PDB file of C-alpha atoms and ligand atoms in Angstrom:
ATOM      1  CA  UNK A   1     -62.504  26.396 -17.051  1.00  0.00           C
ATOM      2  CA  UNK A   2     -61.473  24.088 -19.846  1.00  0.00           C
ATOM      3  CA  UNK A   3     -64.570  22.734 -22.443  1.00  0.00           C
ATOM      4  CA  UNK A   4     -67.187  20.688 -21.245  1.00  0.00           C
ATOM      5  CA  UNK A   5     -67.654  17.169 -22.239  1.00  0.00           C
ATOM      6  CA  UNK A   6     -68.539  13.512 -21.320  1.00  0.00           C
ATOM      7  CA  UNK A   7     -66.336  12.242 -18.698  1.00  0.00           C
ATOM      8  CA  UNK A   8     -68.198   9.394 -17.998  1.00  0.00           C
ATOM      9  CA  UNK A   9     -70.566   7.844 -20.194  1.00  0.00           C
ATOM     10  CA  UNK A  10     -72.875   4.783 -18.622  1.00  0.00           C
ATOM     11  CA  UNK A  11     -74.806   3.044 -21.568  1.00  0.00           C
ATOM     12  CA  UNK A  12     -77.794   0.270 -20.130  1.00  0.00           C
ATOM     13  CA  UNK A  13     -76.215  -0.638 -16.783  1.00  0.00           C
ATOM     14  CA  UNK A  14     -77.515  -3.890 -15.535  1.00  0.00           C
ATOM     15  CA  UNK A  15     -75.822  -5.603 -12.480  1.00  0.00           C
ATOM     16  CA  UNK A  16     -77.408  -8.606 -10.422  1.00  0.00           C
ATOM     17  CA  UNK A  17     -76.235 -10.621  -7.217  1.00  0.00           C
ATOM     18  CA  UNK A  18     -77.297 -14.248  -7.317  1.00  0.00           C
ATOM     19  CA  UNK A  19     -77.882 -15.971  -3.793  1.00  0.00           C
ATOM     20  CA  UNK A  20     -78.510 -20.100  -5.017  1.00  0.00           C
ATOM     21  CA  UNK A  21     -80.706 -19.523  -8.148  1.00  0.00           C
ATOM     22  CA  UNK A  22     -82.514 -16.278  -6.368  1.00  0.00           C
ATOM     23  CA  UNK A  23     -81.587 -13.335  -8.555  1.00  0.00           C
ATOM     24  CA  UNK A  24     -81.573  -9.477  -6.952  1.00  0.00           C
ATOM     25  CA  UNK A  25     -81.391  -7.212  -9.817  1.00  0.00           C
ATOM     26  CA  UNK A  26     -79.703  -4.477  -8.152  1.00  0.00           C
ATOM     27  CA  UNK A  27     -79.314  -2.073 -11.567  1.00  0.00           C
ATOM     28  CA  UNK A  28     -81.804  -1.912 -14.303  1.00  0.00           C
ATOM     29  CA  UNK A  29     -80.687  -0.205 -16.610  1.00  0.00           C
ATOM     30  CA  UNK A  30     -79.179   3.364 -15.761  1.00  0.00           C
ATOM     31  CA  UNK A  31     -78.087   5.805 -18.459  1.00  0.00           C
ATOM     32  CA  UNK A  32     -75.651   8.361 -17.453  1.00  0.00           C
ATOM     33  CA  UNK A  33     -73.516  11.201 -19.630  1.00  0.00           C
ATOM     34  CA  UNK A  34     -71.783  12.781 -17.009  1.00  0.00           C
ATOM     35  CA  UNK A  35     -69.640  16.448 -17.972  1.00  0.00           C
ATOM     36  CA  UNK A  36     -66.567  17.399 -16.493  1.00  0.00           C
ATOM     37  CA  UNK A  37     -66.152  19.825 -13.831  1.00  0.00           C
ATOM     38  CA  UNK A  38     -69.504  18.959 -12.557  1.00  0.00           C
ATOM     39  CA  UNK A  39     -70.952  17.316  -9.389  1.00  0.00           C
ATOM     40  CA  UNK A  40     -73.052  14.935  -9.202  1.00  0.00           C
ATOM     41  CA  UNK A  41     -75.466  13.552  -6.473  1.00  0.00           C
ATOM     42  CA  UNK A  42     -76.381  10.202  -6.818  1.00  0.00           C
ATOM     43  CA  UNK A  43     -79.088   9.732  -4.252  1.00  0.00           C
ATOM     44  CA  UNK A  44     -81.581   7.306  -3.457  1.00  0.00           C
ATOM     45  CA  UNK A  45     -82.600   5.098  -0.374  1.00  0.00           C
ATOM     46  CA  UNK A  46     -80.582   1.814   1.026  1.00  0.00           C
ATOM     47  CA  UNK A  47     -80.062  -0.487  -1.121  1.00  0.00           C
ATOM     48  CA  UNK A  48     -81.025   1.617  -4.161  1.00  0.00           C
ATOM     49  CA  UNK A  49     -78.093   0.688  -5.957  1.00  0.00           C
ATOM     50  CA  UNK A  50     -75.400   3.479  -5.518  1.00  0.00           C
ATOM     51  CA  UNK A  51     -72.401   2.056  -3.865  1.00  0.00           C
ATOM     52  CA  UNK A  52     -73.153  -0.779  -6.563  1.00  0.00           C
ATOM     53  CA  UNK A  53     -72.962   1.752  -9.206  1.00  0.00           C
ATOM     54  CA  UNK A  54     -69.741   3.573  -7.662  1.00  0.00           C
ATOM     55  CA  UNK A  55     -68.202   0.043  -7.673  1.00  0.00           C
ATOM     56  CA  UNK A  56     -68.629  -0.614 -10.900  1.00  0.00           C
ATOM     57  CA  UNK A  57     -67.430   2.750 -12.387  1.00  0.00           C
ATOM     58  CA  UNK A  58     -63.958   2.348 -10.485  1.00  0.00           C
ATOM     59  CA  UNK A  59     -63.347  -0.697 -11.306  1.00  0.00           C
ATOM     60  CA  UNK A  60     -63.957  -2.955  -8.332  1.00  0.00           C
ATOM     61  CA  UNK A  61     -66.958  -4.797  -9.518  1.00  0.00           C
ATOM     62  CA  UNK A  62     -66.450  -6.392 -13.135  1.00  0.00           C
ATOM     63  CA  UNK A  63     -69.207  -8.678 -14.069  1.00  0.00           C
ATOM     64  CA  UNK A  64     -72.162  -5.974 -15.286  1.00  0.00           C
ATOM     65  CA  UNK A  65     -73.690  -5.862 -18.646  1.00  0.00           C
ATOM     66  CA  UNK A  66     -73.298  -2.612 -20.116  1.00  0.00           C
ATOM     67  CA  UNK A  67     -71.434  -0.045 -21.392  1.00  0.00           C
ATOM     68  CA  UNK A  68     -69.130   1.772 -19.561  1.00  0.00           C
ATOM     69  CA  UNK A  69     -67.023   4.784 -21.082  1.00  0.00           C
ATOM     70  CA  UNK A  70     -64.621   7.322 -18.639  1.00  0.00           C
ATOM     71  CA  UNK A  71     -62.212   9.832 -20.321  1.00  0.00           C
ATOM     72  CA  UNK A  72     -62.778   8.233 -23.572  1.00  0.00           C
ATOM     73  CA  UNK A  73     -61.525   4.689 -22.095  1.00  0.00           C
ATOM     74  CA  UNK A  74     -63.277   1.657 -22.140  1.00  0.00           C
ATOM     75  CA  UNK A  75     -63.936   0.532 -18.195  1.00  0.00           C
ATOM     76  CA  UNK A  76     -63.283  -3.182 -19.072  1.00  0.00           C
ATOM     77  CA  UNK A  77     -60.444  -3.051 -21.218  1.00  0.00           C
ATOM     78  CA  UNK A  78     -58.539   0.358 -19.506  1.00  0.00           C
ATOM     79  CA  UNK A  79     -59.172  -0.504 -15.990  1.00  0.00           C
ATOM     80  CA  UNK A  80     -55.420  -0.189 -15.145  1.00  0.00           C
ATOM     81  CA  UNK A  81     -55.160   3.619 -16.755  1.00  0.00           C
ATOM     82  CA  UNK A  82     -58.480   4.594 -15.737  1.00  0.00           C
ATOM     83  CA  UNK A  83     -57.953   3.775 -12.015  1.00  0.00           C
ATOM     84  CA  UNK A  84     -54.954   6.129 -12.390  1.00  0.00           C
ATOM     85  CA  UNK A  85     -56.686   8.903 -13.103  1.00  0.00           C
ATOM     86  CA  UNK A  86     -59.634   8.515 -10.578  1.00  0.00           C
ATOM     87  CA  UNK A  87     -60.106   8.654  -6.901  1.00  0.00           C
ATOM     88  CA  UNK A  88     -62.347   6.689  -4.411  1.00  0.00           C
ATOM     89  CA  UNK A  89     -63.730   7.347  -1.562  1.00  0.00           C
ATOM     90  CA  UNK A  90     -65.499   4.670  -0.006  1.00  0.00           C
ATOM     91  CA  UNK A  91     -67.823   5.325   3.500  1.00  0.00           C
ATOM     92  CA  UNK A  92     -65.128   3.100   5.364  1.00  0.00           C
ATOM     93  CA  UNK A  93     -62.583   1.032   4.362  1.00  0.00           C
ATOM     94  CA  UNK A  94     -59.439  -0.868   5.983  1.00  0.00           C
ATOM     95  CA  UNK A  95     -56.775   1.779   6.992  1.00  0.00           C
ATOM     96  CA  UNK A  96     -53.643   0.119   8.070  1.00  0.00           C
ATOM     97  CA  UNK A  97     -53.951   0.588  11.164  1.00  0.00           C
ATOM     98  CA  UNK A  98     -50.097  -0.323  12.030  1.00  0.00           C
ATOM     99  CA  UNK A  99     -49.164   2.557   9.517  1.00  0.00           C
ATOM    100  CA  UNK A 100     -49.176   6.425  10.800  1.00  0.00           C
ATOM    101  CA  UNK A 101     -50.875   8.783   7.967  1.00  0.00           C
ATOM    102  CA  UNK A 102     -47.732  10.049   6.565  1.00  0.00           C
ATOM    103  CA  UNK A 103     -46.874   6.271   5.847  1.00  0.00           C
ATOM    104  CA  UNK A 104     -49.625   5.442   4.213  1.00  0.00           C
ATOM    105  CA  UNK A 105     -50.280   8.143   2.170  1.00  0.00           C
ATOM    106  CA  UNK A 106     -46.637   7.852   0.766  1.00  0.00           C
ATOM    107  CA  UNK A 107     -47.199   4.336   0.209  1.00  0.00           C
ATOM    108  CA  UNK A 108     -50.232   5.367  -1.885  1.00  0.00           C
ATOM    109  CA  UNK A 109     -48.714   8.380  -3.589  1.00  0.00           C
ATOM    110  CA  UNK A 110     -45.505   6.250  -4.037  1.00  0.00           C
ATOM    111  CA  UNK A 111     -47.619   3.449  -5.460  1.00  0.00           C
ATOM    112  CA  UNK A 112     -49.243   6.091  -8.162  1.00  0.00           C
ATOM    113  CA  UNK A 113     -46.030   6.897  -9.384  1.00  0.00           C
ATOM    114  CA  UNK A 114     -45.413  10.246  -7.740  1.00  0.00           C
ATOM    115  CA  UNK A 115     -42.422  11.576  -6.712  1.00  0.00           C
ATOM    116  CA  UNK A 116     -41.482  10.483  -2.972  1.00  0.00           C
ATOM    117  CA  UNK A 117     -40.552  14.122  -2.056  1.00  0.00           C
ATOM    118  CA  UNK A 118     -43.530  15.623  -3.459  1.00  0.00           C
ATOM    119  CA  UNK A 119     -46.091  12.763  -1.577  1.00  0.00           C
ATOM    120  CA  UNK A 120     -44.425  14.406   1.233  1.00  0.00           C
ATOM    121  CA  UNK A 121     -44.781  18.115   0.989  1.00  0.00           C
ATOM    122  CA  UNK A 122     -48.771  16.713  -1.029  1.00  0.00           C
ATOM    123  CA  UNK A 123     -49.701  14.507   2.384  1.00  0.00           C
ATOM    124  CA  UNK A 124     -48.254  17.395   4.587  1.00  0.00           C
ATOM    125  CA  UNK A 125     -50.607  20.161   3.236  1.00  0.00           C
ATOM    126  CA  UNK A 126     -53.817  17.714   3.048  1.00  0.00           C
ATOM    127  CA  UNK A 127     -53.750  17.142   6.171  1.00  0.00           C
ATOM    128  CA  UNK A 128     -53.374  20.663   7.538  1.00  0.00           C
ATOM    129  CA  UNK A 129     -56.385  21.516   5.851  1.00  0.00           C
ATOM    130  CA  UNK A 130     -58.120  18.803   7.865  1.00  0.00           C
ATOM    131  CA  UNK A 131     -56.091  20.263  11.058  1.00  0.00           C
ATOM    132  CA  UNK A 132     -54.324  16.614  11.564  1.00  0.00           C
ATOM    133  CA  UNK A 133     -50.811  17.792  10.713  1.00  0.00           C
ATOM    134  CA  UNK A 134     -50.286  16.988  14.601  1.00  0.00           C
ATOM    135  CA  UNK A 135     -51.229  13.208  14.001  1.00  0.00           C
ATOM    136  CA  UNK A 136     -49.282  12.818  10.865  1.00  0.00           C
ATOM    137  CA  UNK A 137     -47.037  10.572  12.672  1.00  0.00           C
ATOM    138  CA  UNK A 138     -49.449   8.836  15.158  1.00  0.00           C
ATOM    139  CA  UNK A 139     -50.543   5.353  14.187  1.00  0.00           C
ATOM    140  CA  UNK A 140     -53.846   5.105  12.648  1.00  0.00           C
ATOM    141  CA  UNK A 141     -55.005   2.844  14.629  1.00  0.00           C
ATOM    142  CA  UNK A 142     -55.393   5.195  17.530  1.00  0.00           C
ATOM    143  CA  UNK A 143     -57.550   7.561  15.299  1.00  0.00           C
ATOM    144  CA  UNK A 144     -61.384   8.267  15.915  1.00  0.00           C
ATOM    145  CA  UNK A 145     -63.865   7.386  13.361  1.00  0.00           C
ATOM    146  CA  UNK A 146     -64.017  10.777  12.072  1.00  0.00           C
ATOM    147  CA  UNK A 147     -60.294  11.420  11.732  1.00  0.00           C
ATOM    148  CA  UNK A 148     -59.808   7.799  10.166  1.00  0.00           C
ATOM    149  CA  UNK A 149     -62.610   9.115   7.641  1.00  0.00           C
ATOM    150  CA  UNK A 150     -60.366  12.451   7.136  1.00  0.00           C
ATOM    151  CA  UNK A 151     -57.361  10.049   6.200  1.00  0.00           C
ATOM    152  CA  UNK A 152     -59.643   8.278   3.437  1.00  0.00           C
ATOM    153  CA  UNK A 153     -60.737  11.758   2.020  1.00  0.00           C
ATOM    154  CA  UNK A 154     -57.061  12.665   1.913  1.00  0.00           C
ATOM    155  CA  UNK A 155     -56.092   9.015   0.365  1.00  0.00           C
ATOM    156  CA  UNK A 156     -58.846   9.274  -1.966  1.00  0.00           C
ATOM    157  CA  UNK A 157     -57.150  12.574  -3.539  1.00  0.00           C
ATOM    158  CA  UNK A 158     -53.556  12.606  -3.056  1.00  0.00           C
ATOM    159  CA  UNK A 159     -53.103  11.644  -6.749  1.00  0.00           C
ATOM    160  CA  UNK A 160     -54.994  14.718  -8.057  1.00  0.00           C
ATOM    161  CA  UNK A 161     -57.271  12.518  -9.879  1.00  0.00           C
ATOM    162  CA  UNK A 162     -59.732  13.616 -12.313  1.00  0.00           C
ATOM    163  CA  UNK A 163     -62.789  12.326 -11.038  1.00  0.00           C
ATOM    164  CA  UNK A 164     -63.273  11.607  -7.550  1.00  0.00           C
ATOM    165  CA  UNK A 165     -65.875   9.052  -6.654  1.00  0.00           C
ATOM    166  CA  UNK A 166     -67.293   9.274  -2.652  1.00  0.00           C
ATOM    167  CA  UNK A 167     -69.596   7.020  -1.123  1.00  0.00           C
ATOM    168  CA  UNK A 168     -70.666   8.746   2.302  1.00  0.00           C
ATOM    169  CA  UNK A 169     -68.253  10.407   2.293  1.00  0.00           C
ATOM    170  CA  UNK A 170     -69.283  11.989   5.713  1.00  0.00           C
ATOM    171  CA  UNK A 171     -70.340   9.885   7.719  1.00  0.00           C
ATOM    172  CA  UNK A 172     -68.126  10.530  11.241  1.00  0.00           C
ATOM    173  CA  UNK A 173     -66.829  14.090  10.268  1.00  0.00           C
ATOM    174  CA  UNK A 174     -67.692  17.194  12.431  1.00  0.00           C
ATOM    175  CA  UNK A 175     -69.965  19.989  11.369  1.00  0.00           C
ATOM    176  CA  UNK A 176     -66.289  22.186  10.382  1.00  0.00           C
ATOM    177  CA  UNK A 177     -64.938  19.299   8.506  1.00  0.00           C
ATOM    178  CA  UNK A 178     -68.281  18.513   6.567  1.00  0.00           C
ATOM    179  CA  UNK A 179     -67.742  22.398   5.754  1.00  0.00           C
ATOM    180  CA  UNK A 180     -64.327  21.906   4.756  1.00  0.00           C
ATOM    181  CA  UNK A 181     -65.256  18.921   2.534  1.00  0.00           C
ATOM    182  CA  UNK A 182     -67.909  20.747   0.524  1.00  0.00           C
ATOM    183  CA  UNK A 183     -65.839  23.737   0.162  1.00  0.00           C
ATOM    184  CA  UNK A 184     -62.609  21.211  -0.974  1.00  0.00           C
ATOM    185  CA  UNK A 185     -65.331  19.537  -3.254  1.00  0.00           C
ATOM    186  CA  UNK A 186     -66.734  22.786  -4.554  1.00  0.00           C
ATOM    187  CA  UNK A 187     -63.371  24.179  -5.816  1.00  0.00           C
ATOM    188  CA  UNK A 188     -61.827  21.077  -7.435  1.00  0.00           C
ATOM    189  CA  UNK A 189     -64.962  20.865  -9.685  1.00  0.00           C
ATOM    190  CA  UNK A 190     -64.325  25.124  -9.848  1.00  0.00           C
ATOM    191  CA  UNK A 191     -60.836  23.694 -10.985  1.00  0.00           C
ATOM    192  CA  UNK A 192     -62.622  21.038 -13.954  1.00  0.00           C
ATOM    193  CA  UNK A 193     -62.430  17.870 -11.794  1.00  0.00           C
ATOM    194  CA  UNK A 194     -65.502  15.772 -11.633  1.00  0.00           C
ATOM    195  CA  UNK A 195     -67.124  15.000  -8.535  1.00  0.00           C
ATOM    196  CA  UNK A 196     -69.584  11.720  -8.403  1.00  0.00           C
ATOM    197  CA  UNK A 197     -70.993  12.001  -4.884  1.00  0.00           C
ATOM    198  CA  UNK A 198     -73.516   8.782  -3.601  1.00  0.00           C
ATOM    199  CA  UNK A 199     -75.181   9.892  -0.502  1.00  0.00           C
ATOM    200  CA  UNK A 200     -78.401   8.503   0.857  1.00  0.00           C
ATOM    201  CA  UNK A 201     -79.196  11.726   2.581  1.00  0.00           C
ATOM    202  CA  UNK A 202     -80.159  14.681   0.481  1.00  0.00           C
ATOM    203  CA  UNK A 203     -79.116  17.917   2.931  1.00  0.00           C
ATOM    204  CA  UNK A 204     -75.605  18.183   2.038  1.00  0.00           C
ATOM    205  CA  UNK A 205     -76.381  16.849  -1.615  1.00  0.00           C
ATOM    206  CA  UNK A 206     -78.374  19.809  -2.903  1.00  0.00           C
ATOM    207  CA  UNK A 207     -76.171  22.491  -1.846  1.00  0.00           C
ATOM    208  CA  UNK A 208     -73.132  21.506  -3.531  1.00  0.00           C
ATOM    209  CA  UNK A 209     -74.441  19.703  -6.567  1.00  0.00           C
ATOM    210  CA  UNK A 210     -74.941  21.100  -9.832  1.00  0.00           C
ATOM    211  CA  UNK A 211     -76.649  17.985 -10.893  1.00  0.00           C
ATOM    212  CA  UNK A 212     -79.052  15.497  -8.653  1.00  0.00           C
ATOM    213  CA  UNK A 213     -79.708  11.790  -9.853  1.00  0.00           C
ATOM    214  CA  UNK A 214     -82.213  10.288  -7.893  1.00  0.00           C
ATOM    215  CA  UNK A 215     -82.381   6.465  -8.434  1.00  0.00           C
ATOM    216  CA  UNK A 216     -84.393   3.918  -6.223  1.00  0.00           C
ATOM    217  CA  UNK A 217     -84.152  -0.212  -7.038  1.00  0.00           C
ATOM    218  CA  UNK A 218     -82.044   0.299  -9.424  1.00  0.00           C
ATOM    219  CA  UNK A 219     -83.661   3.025 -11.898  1.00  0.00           C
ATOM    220  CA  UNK A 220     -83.013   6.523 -12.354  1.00  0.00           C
ATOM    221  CA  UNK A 221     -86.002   8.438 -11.101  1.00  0.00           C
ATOM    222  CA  UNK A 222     -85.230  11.593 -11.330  1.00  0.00           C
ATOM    223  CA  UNK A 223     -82.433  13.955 -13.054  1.00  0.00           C
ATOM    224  CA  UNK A 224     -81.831  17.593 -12.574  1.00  0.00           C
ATOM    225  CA  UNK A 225     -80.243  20.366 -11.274  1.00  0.00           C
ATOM    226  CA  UNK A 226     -81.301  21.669  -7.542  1.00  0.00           C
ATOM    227  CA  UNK A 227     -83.848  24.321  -9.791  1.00  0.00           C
ATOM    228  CA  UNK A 228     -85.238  21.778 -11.543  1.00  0.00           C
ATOM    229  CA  UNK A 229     -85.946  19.342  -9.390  1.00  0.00           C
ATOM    230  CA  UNK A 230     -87.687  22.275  -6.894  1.00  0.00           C
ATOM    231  CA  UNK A 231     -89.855  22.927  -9.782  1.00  0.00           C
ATOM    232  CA  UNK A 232     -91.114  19.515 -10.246  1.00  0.00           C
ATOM    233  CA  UNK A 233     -91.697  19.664  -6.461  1.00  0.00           C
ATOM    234  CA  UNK A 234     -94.355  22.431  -6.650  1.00  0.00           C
ATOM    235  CA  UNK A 235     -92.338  24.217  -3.224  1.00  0.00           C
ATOM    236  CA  UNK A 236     -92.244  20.838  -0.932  1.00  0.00           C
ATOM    237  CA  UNK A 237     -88.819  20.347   0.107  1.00  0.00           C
ATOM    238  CA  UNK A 238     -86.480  17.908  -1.686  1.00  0.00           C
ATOM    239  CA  UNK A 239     -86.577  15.671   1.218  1.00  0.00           C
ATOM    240  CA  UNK A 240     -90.304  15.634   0.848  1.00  0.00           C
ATOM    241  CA  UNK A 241     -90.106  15.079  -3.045  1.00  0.00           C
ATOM    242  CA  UNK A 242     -87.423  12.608  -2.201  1.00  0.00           C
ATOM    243  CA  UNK A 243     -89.451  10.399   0.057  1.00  0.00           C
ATOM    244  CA  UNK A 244     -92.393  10.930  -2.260  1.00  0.00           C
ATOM    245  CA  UNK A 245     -90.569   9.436  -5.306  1.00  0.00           C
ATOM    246  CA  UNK A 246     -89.092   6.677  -3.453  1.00  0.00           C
ATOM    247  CA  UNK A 247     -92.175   5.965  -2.332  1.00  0.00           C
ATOM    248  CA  UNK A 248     -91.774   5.619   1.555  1.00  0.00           C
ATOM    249  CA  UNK A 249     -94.750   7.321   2.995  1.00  0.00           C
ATOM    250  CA  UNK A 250     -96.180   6.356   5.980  1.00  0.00           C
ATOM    251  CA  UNK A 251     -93.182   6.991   7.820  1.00  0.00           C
ATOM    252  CA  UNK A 252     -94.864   9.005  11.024  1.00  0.00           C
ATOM    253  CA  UNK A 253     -96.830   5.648  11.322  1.00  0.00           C
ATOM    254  CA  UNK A 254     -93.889   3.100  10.570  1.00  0.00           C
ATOM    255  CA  UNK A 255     -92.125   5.180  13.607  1.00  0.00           C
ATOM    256  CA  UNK A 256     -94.957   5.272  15.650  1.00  0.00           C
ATOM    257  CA  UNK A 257     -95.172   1.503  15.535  1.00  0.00           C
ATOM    258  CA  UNK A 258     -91.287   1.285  16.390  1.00  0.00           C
ATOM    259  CA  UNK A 259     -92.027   3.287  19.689  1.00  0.00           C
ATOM    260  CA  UNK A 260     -94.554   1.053  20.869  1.00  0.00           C
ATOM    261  CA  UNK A 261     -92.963  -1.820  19.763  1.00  0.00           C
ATOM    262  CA  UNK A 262     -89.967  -1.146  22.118  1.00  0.00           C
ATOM    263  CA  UNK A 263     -92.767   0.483  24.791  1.00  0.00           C
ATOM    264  CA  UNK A 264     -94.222  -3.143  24.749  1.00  0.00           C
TER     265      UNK A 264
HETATM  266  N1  ATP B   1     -71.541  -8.188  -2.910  1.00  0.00           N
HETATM  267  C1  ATP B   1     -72.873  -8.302  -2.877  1.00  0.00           C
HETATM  268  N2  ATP B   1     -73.453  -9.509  -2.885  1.00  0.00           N
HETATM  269  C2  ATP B   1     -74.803  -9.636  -2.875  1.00  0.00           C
HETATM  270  N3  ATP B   1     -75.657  -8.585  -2.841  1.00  0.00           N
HETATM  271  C3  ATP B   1     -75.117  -7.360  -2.815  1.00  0.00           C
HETATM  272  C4  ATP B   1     -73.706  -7.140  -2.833  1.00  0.00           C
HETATM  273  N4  ATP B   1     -73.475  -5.813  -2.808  1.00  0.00           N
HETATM  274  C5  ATP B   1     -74.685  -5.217  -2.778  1.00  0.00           C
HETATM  275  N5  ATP B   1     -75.667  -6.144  -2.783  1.00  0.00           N
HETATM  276  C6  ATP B   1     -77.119  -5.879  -2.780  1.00  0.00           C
HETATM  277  O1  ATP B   1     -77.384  -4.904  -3.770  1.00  0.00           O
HETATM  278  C7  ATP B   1     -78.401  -4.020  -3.341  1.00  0.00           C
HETATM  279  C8  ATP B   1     -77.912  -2.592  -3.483  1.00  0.00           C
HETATM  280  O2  ATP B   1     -76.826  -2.397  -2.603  1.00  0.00           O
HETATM  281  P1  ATP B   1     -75.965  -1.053  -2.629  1.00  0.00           P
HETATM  282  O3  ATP B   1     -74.889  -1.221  -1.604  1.00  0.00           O
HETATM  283  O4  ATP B   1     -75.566  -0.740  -4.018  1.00  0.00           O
HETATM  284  O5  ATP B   1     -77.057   0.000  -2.139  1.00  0.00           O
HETATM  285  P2  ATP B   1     -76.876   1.531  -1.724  1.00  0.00           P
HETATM  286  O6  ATP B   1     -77.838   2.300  -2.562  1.00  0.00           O
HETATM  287  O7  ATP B   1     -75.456   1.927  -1.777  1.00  0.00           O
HETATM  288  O8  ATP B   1     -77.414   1.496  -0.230  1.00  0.00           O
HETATM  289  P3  ATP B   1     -76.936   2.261   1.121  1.00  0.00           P
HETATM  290  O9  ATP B   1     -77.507   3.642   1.069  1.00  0.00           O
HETATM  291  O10 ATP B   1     -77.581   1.436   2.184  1.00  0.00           O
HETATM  292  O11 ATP B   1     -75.435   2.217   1.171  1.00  0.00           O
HETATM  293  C9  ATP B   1     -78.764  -4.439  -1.928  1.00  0.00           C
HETATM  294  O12 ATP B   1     -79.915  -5.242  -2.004  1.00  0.00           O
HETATM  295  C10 ATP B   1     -77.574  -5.257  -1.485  1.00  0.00           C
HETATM  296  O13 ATP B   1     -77.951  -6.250  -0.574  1.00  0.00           O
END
């Protein structure tokens, strides 16, 4: 594996949404340094902050304060070249759903300045990975959730990007595929890419991650590797430490409540 360094660099990230003159800080303050050939769960609870965070570092929210540093490249003033080199993979997104996946991920591969030819041959072999190459000329918008979320994976990659950003990446895909996405995710960081992985559930997180960031309203609590972080948890389970540090106890009770609220 090539020599470790800062891929990404996050100096005193703020963001806020204003609604009228009511102000929701979202992001207060998180400090990343972030090595190659690493991945990364970014975890925390809804509304935590994450997708907000994943925005930012590709490029599709621009009004932070902050610093902002990937490859060496300035997020504000190399957004074009940095969003070359990266890859995004959002929980769902707009397919076009009058396009079959072979269109679309030509148009994509085509539109990143690779060869039509090899988009081809690159499209062909992603998707026999995710057993699709049957529905590589069916329109998209006859797909299931789950094989929609399969085309987004493939989109999010087809560029052999660098870093590769997912936001639920999951959600929809069968127990095989959730295999095969770990075990795609596991050797492209084997290979020096860097995976940035936002996930609000911690089970598939701490297998695969070599580094856990725990953040709730918009702080980093927590920062580790698995090890780590099991130490600090004197033996509970991450889950528990997880829902300790976020601070949602009471949950038995909280669902108790929802029962007899529906019994009612
Ligand atoms: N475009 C927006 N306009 C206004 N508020 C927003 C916007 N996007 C996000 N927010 C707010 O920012 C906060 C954090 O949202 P974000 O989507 O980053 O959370 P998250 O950690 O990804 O949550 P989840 O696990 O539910 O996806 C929430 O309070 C949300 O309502």
């Amino acid at each position: 594996m090539e020599s470790q360094h800062n891929v990404i660099e996050i100096r005193d990230l703020y963001k806020s949404f204003w609604s009228g003159s009511s102000e929701n800080e979202v992001l207060k303050g998180i400090n990343l340094d972030i090595k190659n050939g690493n991945i990364i769960g970014y975890i925390g609870p809804n509304g935590a902050g994450k997708s907000t965070t994943v925005k930012i570092l590709c490029g599709l929210i621009d009004d932070f304060e902050g610093d902002i540093r990937m490859m060496g490249m300035n997020v504000r003033t190399d957004a074009m070249e940095i969003k070359k080199r990266i890859g995004y993979i959002p929980e769902n997104a707009s397919l076009y759903d009058s396009l079959t996946p072979m269109e679309f991920l030509s148009f994509l591969g085509e539109m990143r300045g690779i060869e039509p030819g090899r988009v081809t041959e690159r499209a062909m072999n992603l998707l026999r990975i995710f057993e699709m190459q049957k529905n590589a000329n069916q329109r998209i918008s006859t797909f299931s959730k789950g094989m929609r979320q399969k085309v987004l994976i493939i989109s999010g990659m087809i560029h052999n990007p660098e870093i590769i950003f997912l936001d639920e990446p999951l959600s929809g895909l069968d127990a095989n595929s959730v295999i095969m996405v770990k075990e795609v995710l596991t050797q492209l960081a084997r290979d020096g890419k860097t995976i940035f992985y936002s996930s609000h559930l911690m089970d598939v997180v701490e297998k695969i991650s070599d580094r856990i960031v725990l953040i709730d309203k918009g702080n980093v609590i927590a920062d580790g590797t698995f090890d780590e972080l099991k130490a600090q948890a004197n033996d509970e389970s991450l889950e528990k430490l997880f829902t300790r540090l976020t601070g949602s106890t009471g949950l038995s009770d909280r669902a108790e409540e929802f029962i007899h609220s529906v019994e009612k």
